[in-house]
Amino acid sequence: MTHQAPKGGSQGRGAFTPARVGILALAVLTLVFIFENTRSTEIRLLVPIVTMPLWVALLSTAVLGGLCGAYLARRRRPK
């Protein structure tokens, strides 16, 4: 019998690689920062000025940044 490597490219490294732990820690710190800043603030959206909780502005900015990063990472992936 021969031993075959598992499919999927993980090669037995496990679920907690250093990169995944770093990303998880960064995500937790980002959420703590966002939810510690709960006061309302005025934000200028090009022309109008809106008042909203700061956590909403921070969370929406983080989500938009994550989506842009995921889009760019997907485009760079070799085919």
GROMACS .gro file of N, CA and C in nm, residues 13-79:
model
  201
   13ARG      N    1  -0.122   2.034   0.747
   13ARG     CA    2  -0.074   2.144   0.831
   13ARG      C    3  -0.174   2.183   0.938
   14GLY      N    4  -0.297   2.139   0.927
   14GLY     CA    5  -0.397   2.172   1.027
   14GLY      C    6  -0.472   2.299   0.994
   15ALA      N    7  -0.570   2.327   1.076
   15ALA     CA    8  -0.656   2.442   1.053
   15ALA      C    9  -0.594   2.572   1.101
   16PHE      N   10  -0.503   2.565   1.197
   16PHE     CA   11  -0.446   2.687   1.257
   16PHE      C   12  -0.304   2.710   1.210
   17THR      N   13  -0.292   2.767   1.090
   17THR     CA   14  -0.160   2.806   1.040
   17THR      C   15  -0.127   2.943   1.098
   18PRO      N   16   0.000   2.983   1.098
   18PRO     CA   17   0.035   3.115   1.151
   18PRO      C   18  -0.038   3.230   1.080
   19ALA      N   19  -0.059   3.217   0.950
   19ALA     CA   20  -0.130   3.322   0.877
   19ALA      C   21  -0.275   3.332   0.922
   20ARG      N   22  -0.340   3.218   0.941
   20ARG     CA   23  -0.480   3.219   0.985
   20ARG      C   24  -0.493   3.274   1.127
   21VAL      N   25  -0.400   3.240   1.213
   21VAL     CA   26  -0.403   3.292   1.351
   21VAL      C   27  -0.384   3.443   1.349
   22GLY      N   28  -0.294   3.491   1.264
   22GLY     CA   29  -0.272   3.635   1.253
   22GLY      C   30  -0.394   3.709   1.201
   23ILE      N   31  -0.459   3.653   1.100
   23ILE     CA   32  -0.580   3.715   1.045
   23ILE      C   33  -0.691   3.715   1.149
   24LEU      N   34  -0.705   3.604   1.223
   24LEU     CA   35  -0.807   3.596   1.326
   24LEU      C   36  -0.782   3.700   1.437
   25ALA      N   37  -0.657   3.714   1.479
   25ALA     CA   38  -0.623   3.813   1.581
   25ALA      C   39  -0.651   3.955   1.531
   26LEU      N   40  -0.618   3.982   1.406
   26LEU     CA   41  -0.644   4.114   1.348
   26LEU      C   42  -0.793   4.141   1.340
   27ALA      N   43  -0.872   4.041   1.304
   27ALA     CA   44  -1.017   4.057   1.296
   27ALA      C   45  -1.076   4.084   1.434
   28VAL      N   46  -1.029   4.013   1.536
   28VAL     CA   47  -1.080   4.035   1.673
   28VAL      C   48  -1.044   4.175   1.721
   29LEU      N   49  -0.920   4.218   1.698
   29LEU     CA   50  -0.881   4.353   1.739
   29LEU      C   51  -0.961   4.460   1.666
   30THR      N   52  -0.988   4.438   1.538
   30THR     CA   53  -1.069   4.532   1.462
   30THR      C   54  -1.210   4.543   1.520
   31LEU      N   55  -1.271   4.429   1.552
   31LEU     CA   56  -1.406   4.431   1.609
   31LEU      C   57  -1.408   4.497   1.747
   32VAL      N   58  -1.307   4.472   1.828
   32VAL     CA   59  -1.299   4.538   1.960
   32VAL      C   60  -1.289   4.688   1.942
   33PHE      N   61  -1.204   4.734   1.850
   33PHE     CA   62  -1.189   4.877   1.825
   33PHE      C   63  -1.319   4.939   1.776
   34ILE      N   64  -1.387   4.869   1.687
   34ILE     CA   65  -1.512   4.921   1.632
   34ILE      C   66  -1.618   4.935   1.740
   35PHE      N   67  -1.636   4.831   1.821
   35PHE     CA   68  -1.745   4.834   1.919
   35PHE      C   69  -1.711   4.911   2.046
   36GLU      N   70  -1.587   4.954   2.063
   36GLU     CA   71  -1.552   5.044   2.172
   36GLU      C   72  -1.582   5.190   2.135
   37ASN      N   73  -1.597   5.219   2.008
   37ASN     CA   74  -1.626   5.354   1.960
   37ASN      C   75  -1.772   5.361   1.918
   38THR      N   76  -1.859   5.387   2.016
   38THR     CA   77  -2.003   5.381   1.990
   38THR      C   78  -2.071   5.518   1.986
   39ARG      N   79  -2.000   5.624   2.013
   39ARG     CA   80  -2.066   5.755   2.013
   39ARG      C   81  -2.105   5.797   1.872
   40SER      N   82  -2.198   5.890   1.862
   40SER     CA   83  -2.241   5.942   1.731
   40SER      C   84  -2.141   6.047   1.684
   41THR      N   85  -2.128   6.055   1.554
   41THR     CA   86  -2.036   6.152   1.496
   41THR      C   87  -2.092   6.201   1.363
   42GLU      N   88  -2.047   6.318   1.321
   42GLU     CA   89  -2.086   6.372   1.192
   42GLU      C   90  -1.985   6.328   1.087
   43ILE      N   91  -2.034   6.279   0.975
   43ILE     CA   92  -1.947   6.232   0.868
   43ILE      C   93  -1.993   6.297   0.738
   44ARG      N   94  -1.897   6.350   0.664
   44ARG     CA   95  -1.929   6.411   0.534
   44ARG      C   96  -1.916   6.305   0.426
   45LEU      N   97  -2.027   6.280   0.357
   45LEU     CA   98  -2.028   6.186   0.245
   45LEU      C   99  -2.035   6.267   0.117
   46LEU      N  100  -1.919   6.307   0.067
   46LEU     CA  101  -1.901   6.395  -0.047
   46LEU      C  102  -1.968   6.530  -0.021
   47VAL      N  103  -2.098   6.542  -0.035
   47VAL     CA  104  -2.165   6.670  -0.012
   47VAL      C  105  -2.246   6.671   0.117
   48PRO      N  106  -2.335   6.572   0.140
   48PRO     CA  107  -2.417   6.580   0.261
   48PRO      C  108  -2.337   6.543   0.386
   49ILE      N  109  -2.380   6.599   0.497
   49ILE     CA  110  -2.324   6.564   0.627
   49ILE      C  111  -2.428   6.479   0.699
   50VAL      N  112  -2.389   6.358   0.740
   50VAL     CA  113  -2.481   6.270   0.810
   50VAL      C  114  -2.427   6.245   0.950
   51THR      N  115  -2.519   6.220   1.043
   51THR     CA  116  -2.483   6.183   1.179
   51THR      C  117  -2.518   6.037   1.198
   52MET      N  118  -2.418   5.959   1.239
   52MET     CA  119  -2.440   5.816   1.260
   52MET      C  120  -2.345   5.769   1.371
   53PRO      N  121  -2.376   5.655   1.430
   53PRO     CA  122  -2.283   5.600   1.528
   53PRO      C  123  -2.148   5.571   1.462
   54LEU      N  124  -2.042   5.599   1.534
   54LEU     CA  125  -1.908   5.580   1.478
   54LEU      C  126  -1.883   5.433   1.445
   55TRP      N  127  -1.940   5.341   1.523
   55TRP     CA  128  -1.917   5.199   1.496
   55TRP      C  129  -1.974   5.158   1.360
   56VAL      N  130  -2.084   5.221   1.318
   56VAL     CA  131  -2.142   5.189   1.187
   56VAL      C  132  -2.046   5.234   1.076
   57ALA      N  133  -1.990   5.352   1.091
   57ALA     CA  134  -1.896   5.402   0.991
   57ALA      C  135  -1.770   5.316   0.986
   58LEU      N  136  -1.717   5.278   1.102
   58LEU     CA  137  -1.597   5.195   1.107
   58LEU      C  138  -1.622   5.056   1.050
   59LEU      N  139  -1.735   4.997   1.086
   59LEU     CA  140  -1.767   4.863   1.038
   59LEU      C  141  -1.789   4.862   0.888
   60SER      N  142  -1.861   4.962   0.837
   60SER     CA  143  -1.884   4.967   0.692
   60SER      C  144  -1.754   4.990   0.616
   61THR      N  145  -1.664   5.070   0.672
   61THR     CA  146  -1.534   5.092   0.608
   61THR      C  147  -1.452   4.963   0.608
   62ALA      N  148  -1.455   4.890   0.719
   62ALA     CA  149  -1.382   4.764   0.727
   62ALA      C  150  -1.437   4.661   0.628
   63VAL      N  151  -1.568   4.654   0.617
   63VAL     CA  152  -1.629   4.560   0.523
   63VAL      C  153  -1.594   4.597   0.379
   64LEU      N  154  -1.603   4.725   0.345
   64LEU     CA  155  -1.567   4.768   0.209
   64LEU      C  156  -1.420   4.739   0.180
   65GLY      N  157  -1.333   4.763   0.277
   65GLY     CA  158  -1.191   4.733   0.258
   65GLY      C  159  -1.166   4.584   0.239
   66GLY      N  160  -1.237   4.502   0.316
   66GLY     CA  161  -1.224   4.358   0.301
   66GLY      C  162  -1.272   4.310   0.166
   67LEU      N  163  -1.383   4.366   0.120
   67LEU     CA  164  -1.434   4.329  -0.012
   67LEU      C  165  -1.338   4.370  -0.124
   68CYS      N  166  -1.281   4.489  -0.113
   68CYS     CA  167  -1.183   4.533  -0.213
   68CYS      C  168  -1.059   4.444  -0.211
   69GLY      N  169  -1.011   4.410  -0.091
   69GLY     CA  170  -0.895   4.322  -0.079
   69GLY      C  171  -0.922   4.184  -0.135
   70ALA      N  172  -1.040   4.129  -0.108
   70ALA     CA  173  -1.076   3.997  -0.160
   70ALA      C  174  -1.087   4.000  -0.312
   71TYR      N  175  -1.142   4.108  -0.365
   71TYR     CA  176  -1.153   4.121  -0.511
   71TYR      C  177  -1.014   4.125  -0.576
   72LEU      N  178  -0.925   4.205  -0.519
   72LEU     CA  179  -0.791   4.216  -0.576
   72LEU      C  180  -0.713   4.086  -0.561
   73ALA      N  181  -0.729   4.018  -0.448
   73ALA     CA  182  -0.661   3.890  -0.429
   73ALA      C  183  -0.712   3.786  -0.528
   74ARG      N  184  -0.840   3.788  -0.555
   74ARG     CA  185  -0.897   3.693  -0.650
   74ARG      C  186  -0.848   3.720  -0.791
   75ARG      N  187  -0.831   3.846  -0.826
   75ARG     CA  188  -0.783   3.880  -0.962
   75ARG      C  189  -0.638   3.840  -0.980
   76ARG      N  190  -0.559   3.842  -0.873
   76ARG     CA  191  -0.416   3.808  -0.885
   76ARG      C  192  -0.391   3.659  -0.887
   77ARG      N  193  -0.489   3.580  -0.848
   77ARG     CA  194  -0.474   3.434  -0.841
   77ARG      C  195  -0.446   3.380  -0.981
   78PRO      N  196  -0.340   3.299  -0.995
   78PRO     CA  197  -0.311   3.243  -1.128
   78PRO      C  198  -0.420   3.145  -1.171
   79LYS      N  199  -0.444   3.143  -1.299
   79LYS     CA  200  -0.550   3.056  -1.353
   79LYS      C  201  -0.497   2.926  -1.403
   0.00000   0.00000   0.00000
